[in-house]
């Protein structure tokens, strides 16, 4: 057996230490993720009860909508998944349940983009952000004015004008108003 030198032991120690550090950090992330999932699950269960006490009917929980995005013609499958779909009266809403700091800023750009995505995909009357920590509802509605990519089209106005001119000429020249 070859005796180990101090540099060999150092290298071996670094390798074993890196291996242990990697696995411990992996376990930590896994534990933190599972804790977050459990907290979110409890918040959603409480959210359903809260929304029902506010007069909403829960229509769906974690409903997934498939989405295909084509990049250079190649399809990429994914999905959009909202926390809840609810109804109150004749209106249907997507509900995004939030806790902590994110719930306090429903108009933050990243949250607003997520809510707009829900609004466009689920095609509801609006989106509700539910702050479960403070039991507060934020009703979000989007009015979208899509920009015209080609500007105003002149043809429909021109055709309408010509039809009106021909109609007026027939009435006056045809003797209908004489």
CSV table of C-alpha atoms in Angstrom, one decimal:
chain,number,residue,atom,x,y,z
A,1,UNK,CA,0.0,0.0,0.0
A,2,UNK,CA,1.3,3.5,-0.9
A,3,UNK,CA,1.4,6.0,2.0
A,4,UNK,CA,-0.7,9.1,1.5
A,5,UNK,CA,1.0,12.4,1.6
A,6,UNK,CA,-0.5,15.5,3.1
A,7,UNK,CA,-1.4,17.0,-0.3
A,8,UNK,CA,-3.2,13.7,-1.2
A,9,UNK,CA,-5.2,14.0,2.1
A,10,UNK,CA,-6.0,17.6,1.3
A,11,UNK,CA,-7.3,16.8,-2.1
A,12,UNK,CA,-9.3,13.8,-0.8
A,13,UNK,CA,-10.8,16.1,2.0
A,14,UNK,CA,-11.8,18.7,-0.6
A,15,UNK,CA,-13.5,16.1,-2.7
A,16,UNK,CA,-15.4,14.5,0.2
A,17,UNK,CA,-16.3,18.0,1.6
A,18,UNK,CA,-17.6,19.1,-1.8
A,19,UNK,CA,-19.6,15.9,-2.1
A,20,UNK,CA,-21.1,16.4,1.4
A,21,UNK,CA,-21.8,20.1,0.9
A,22,UNK,CA,-23.6,19.4,-2.5
A,23,UNK,CA,-25.8,16.7,-0.9
A,24,UNK,CA,-26.6,18.7,2.2
A,25,UNK,CA,-27.6,21.7,0.1
A,26,UNK,CA,-29.7,19.5,-2.1
A,27,UNK,CA,-31.5,18.1,0.9
A,28,UNK,CA,-32.0,21.6,2.2
A,29,UNK,CA,-33.6,22.8,-1.0
A,30,UNK,CA,-35.8,19.8,-1.1
A,31,UNK,CA,-37.0,20.3,2.5
A,32,UNK,CA,-37.6,24.1,1.8
A,33,UNK,CA,-39.6,23.2,-1.4
A,34,UNK,CA,-41.7,20.7,0.4
A,35,UNK,CA,-42.3,23.1,3.2
A,36,UNK,CA,-43.4,25.8,0.7
A,37,UNK,CA,-45.8,23.3,-1.0
A,38,UNK,CA,-47.4,22.3,2.3
A,39,UNK,CA,-47.8,25.9,3.2
A,40,UNK,CA,-49.4,26.7,-0.2
A,41,UNK,CA,-51.7,23.7,0.1
A,42,UNK,CA,-52.9,24.9,3.5
A,43,UNK,CA,-53.4,28.4,2.2
A,44,UNK,CA,-55.4,27.1,-0.8
A,45,UNK,CA,-57.7,25.0,1.5
A,46,UNK,CA,-58.2,28.1,3.7
A,47,UNK,CA,-58.8,30.2,0.6
A,48,UNK,CA,-61.6,27.9,-0.6
A,49,UNK,CA,-63.3,28.2,2.8
A,50,UNK,CA,-62.8,32.0,2.8
A,51,UNK,CA,-64.1,32.5,-0.7
A,52,UNK,CA,-67.2,30.4,0.0
A,53,UNK,CA,-67.8,32.5,3.1
A,54,UNK,CA,-67.6,35.6,0.8
A,55,UNK,CA,-70.3,34.2,-1.5
A,56,UNK,CA,-68.1,32.6,-4.2
A,57,UNK,CA,-68.6,29.1,-5.6
A,58,UNK,CA,-65.5,27.2,-6.3
A,59,UNK,CA,-65.6,25.8,-9.8
A,60,UNK,CA,-62.1,24.2,-10.1
A,61,UNK,CA,-58.9,23.8,-8.2
A,62,UNK,CA,-55.5,23.8,-9.9
A,63,UNK,CA,-57.1,23.5,-13.4
A,64,UNK,CA,-54.4,23.0,-16.0
A,65,UNK,CA,-54.9,24.5,-19.5
A,66,UNK,CA,-52.6,23.1,-22.1
A,67,UNK,CA,-50.6,25.6,-24.2
A,68,UNK,CA,-48.5,24.9,-27.3
A,69,UNK,CA,-45.9,27.5,-28.1
A,70,UNK,CA,-44.4,27.3,-31.6
A,71,UNK,CA,-40.9,28.4,-32.0
A,72,UNK,CA,-39.8,28.5,-35.6
A,73,UNK,CA,-42.7,26.2,-36.3
A,74,UNK,CA,-41.6,23.6,-33.7
A,75,UNK,CA,-44.3,23.0,-31.1
A,76,UNK,CA,-43.3,23.2,-27.4
A,77,UNK,CA,-46.0,21.9,-25.0
A,78,UNK,CA,-46.6,23.4,-21.6
A,79,UNK,CA,-49.5,24.4,-19.4
A,80,UNK,CA,-51.0,27.3,-17.4
A,81,UNK,CA,-52.3,26.4,-14.0
A,82,UNK,CA,-54.3,28.8,-11.8
A,83,UNK,CA,-55.0,28.2,-8.1
A,84,UNK,CA,-58.8,28.4,-8.3
A,85,UNK,CA,-61.7,29.2,-10.7
A,86,UNK,CA,-64.7,30.7,-8.8
A,87,UNK,CA,-68.1,32.2,-9.6
A,88,UNK,CA,-70.1,34.9,-7.9
A,89,UNK,CA,-73.4,35.7,-9.5
A,90,UNK,CA,-72.9,35.5,-13.3
A,91,UNK,CA,-69.2,36.4,-13.1
A,92,UNK,CA,-66.3,33.9,-13.3
A,93,UNK,CA,-62.9,34.7,-11.9
A,94,UNK,CA,-59.4,33.2,-11.7
A,95,UNK,CA,-58.1,33.4,-8.2
A,96,UNK,CA,-54.4,33.6,-7.4
A,97,UNK,CA,-53.7,32.8,-3.7
A,98,UNK,CA,-50.8,34.7,-2.3
A,99,UNK,CA,-49.1,34.8,1.1
A,100,UNK,CA,-46.3,36.9,2.4
A,101,UNK,CA,-44.8,40.0,0.7
A,102,UNK,CA,-46.0,39.1,-2.8
A,103,UNK,CA,-49.6,39.4,-1.7
A,104,UNK,CA,-49.1,43.0,-0.7
A,105,UNK,CA,-48.1,44.1,-4.2
A,106,UNK,CA,-50.7,42.7,-6.7
A,107,UNK,CA,-49.7,45.4,-9.2
A,108,UNK,CA,-46.0,44.5,-9.3
A,109,UNK,CA,-44.9,43.9,-12.9
A,110,UNK,CA,-44.1,40.2,-12.5
A,111,UNK,CA,-47.4,39.5,-10.7
A,112,UNK,CA,-49.4,41.6,-13.1
A,113,UNK,CA,-47.9,39.7,-16.1
A,114,UNK,CA,-48.9,36.4,-14.4
A,115,UNK,CA,-52.4,37.7,-13.8
A,116,UNK,CA,-52.8,39.0,-17.4
A,117,UNK,CA,-51.7,35.5,-18.6
A,118,UNK,CA,-54.5,33.9,-16.5
A,119,UNK,CA,-57.0,36.5,-17.8
A,120,UNK,CA,-56.1,35.8,-21.4
A,121,UNK,CA,-55.9,32.0,-21.1
A,122,UNK,CA,-59.0,31.4,-18.9
A,123,UNK,CA,-61.0,34.2,-20.5
A,124,UNK,CA,-62.8,35.1,-17.3
A,125,UNK,CA,-64.5,38.3,-16.2
A,126,UNK,CA,-61.5,39.2,-14.1
A,127,UNK,CA,-58.7,37.9,-11.8
A,128,UNK,CA,-58.8,38.0,-8.0
A,129,UNK,CA,-55.6,38.1,-5.9
A,130,UNK,CA,-56.4,36.7,-2.5
A,131,UNK,CA,-54.0,37.8,0.3
A,132,UNK,CA,-54.5,34.9,2.7
A,133,UNK,CA,-52.4,36.5,5.4
A,134,UNK,CA,-54.7,39.5,5.7
A,135,UNK,CA,-57.9,37.9,4.2
A,136,UNK,CA,-58.1,40.6,1.6
A,137,UNK,CA,-59.3,40.3,-2.0
A,138,UNK,CA,-58.0,42.4,-4.9
A,139,UNK,CA,-60.2,42.3,-8.0
A,140,UNK,CA,-58.1,42.9,-11.1
A,141,UNK,CA,-59.7,43.7,-14.5
A,142,UNK,CA,-57.8,44.3,-17.7
A,143,UNK,CA,-58.9,46.5,-20.5
A,144,UNK,CA,-56.8,45.9,-23.5
A,145,UNK,CA,-56.6,48.2,-26.4
A,146,UNK,CA,-54.6,46.3,-29.0
A,147,UNK,CA,-52.5,48.5,-31.2
A,148,UNK,CA,-53.1,48.4,-35.0
A,149,UNK,CA,-50.2,46.8,-36.7
A,150,UNK,CA,-51.0,48.4,-40.1
A,151,UNK,CA,-52.7,51.7,-39.1
A,152,UNK,CA,-56.3,52.6,-40.1
A,153,UNK,CA,-57.6,51.0,-43.3
A,154,UNK,CA,-58.9,53.4,-45.8
A,155,UNK,CA,-60.8,50.9,-48.1
A,156,UNK,CA,-63.9,50.4,-45.9
A,157,UNK,CA,-64.4,54.2,-45.6
A,158,UNK,CA,-63.8,54.7,-49.4
A,159,UNK,CA,-66.3,52.0,-50.3
A,160,UNK,CA,-68.9,53.4,-47.9
A,161,UNK,CA,-68.4,56.9,-49.3
A,162,UNK,CA,-68.8,55.7,-52.9
A,163,UNK,CA,-71.9,53.7,-52.1
A,164,UNK,CA,-73.4,56.8,-50.4
A,165,UNK,CA,-72.5,58.9,-53.4
A,166,UNK,CA,-74.1,56.4,-55.9
A,167,UNK,CA,-77.2,56.2,-53.7
A,168,UNK,CA,-77.6,60.0,-53.6
A,169,UNK,CA,-77.0,60.3,-57.4
A,170,UNK,CA,-79.7,57.6,-58.1
A,171,UNK,CA,-82.2,59.4,-55.9
A,172,UNK,CA,-81.6,62.9,-57.3
A,173,UNK,CA,-81.0,61.9,-61.0
A,174,UNK,CA,-83.6,59.1,-61.0
A,175,UNK,CA,-86.3,61.5,-60.3
A,176,UNK,CA,-87.3,60.1,-56.9
A,177,UNK,CA,-87.1,63.5,-55.3
A,178,UNK,CA,-88.5,65.7,-58.0
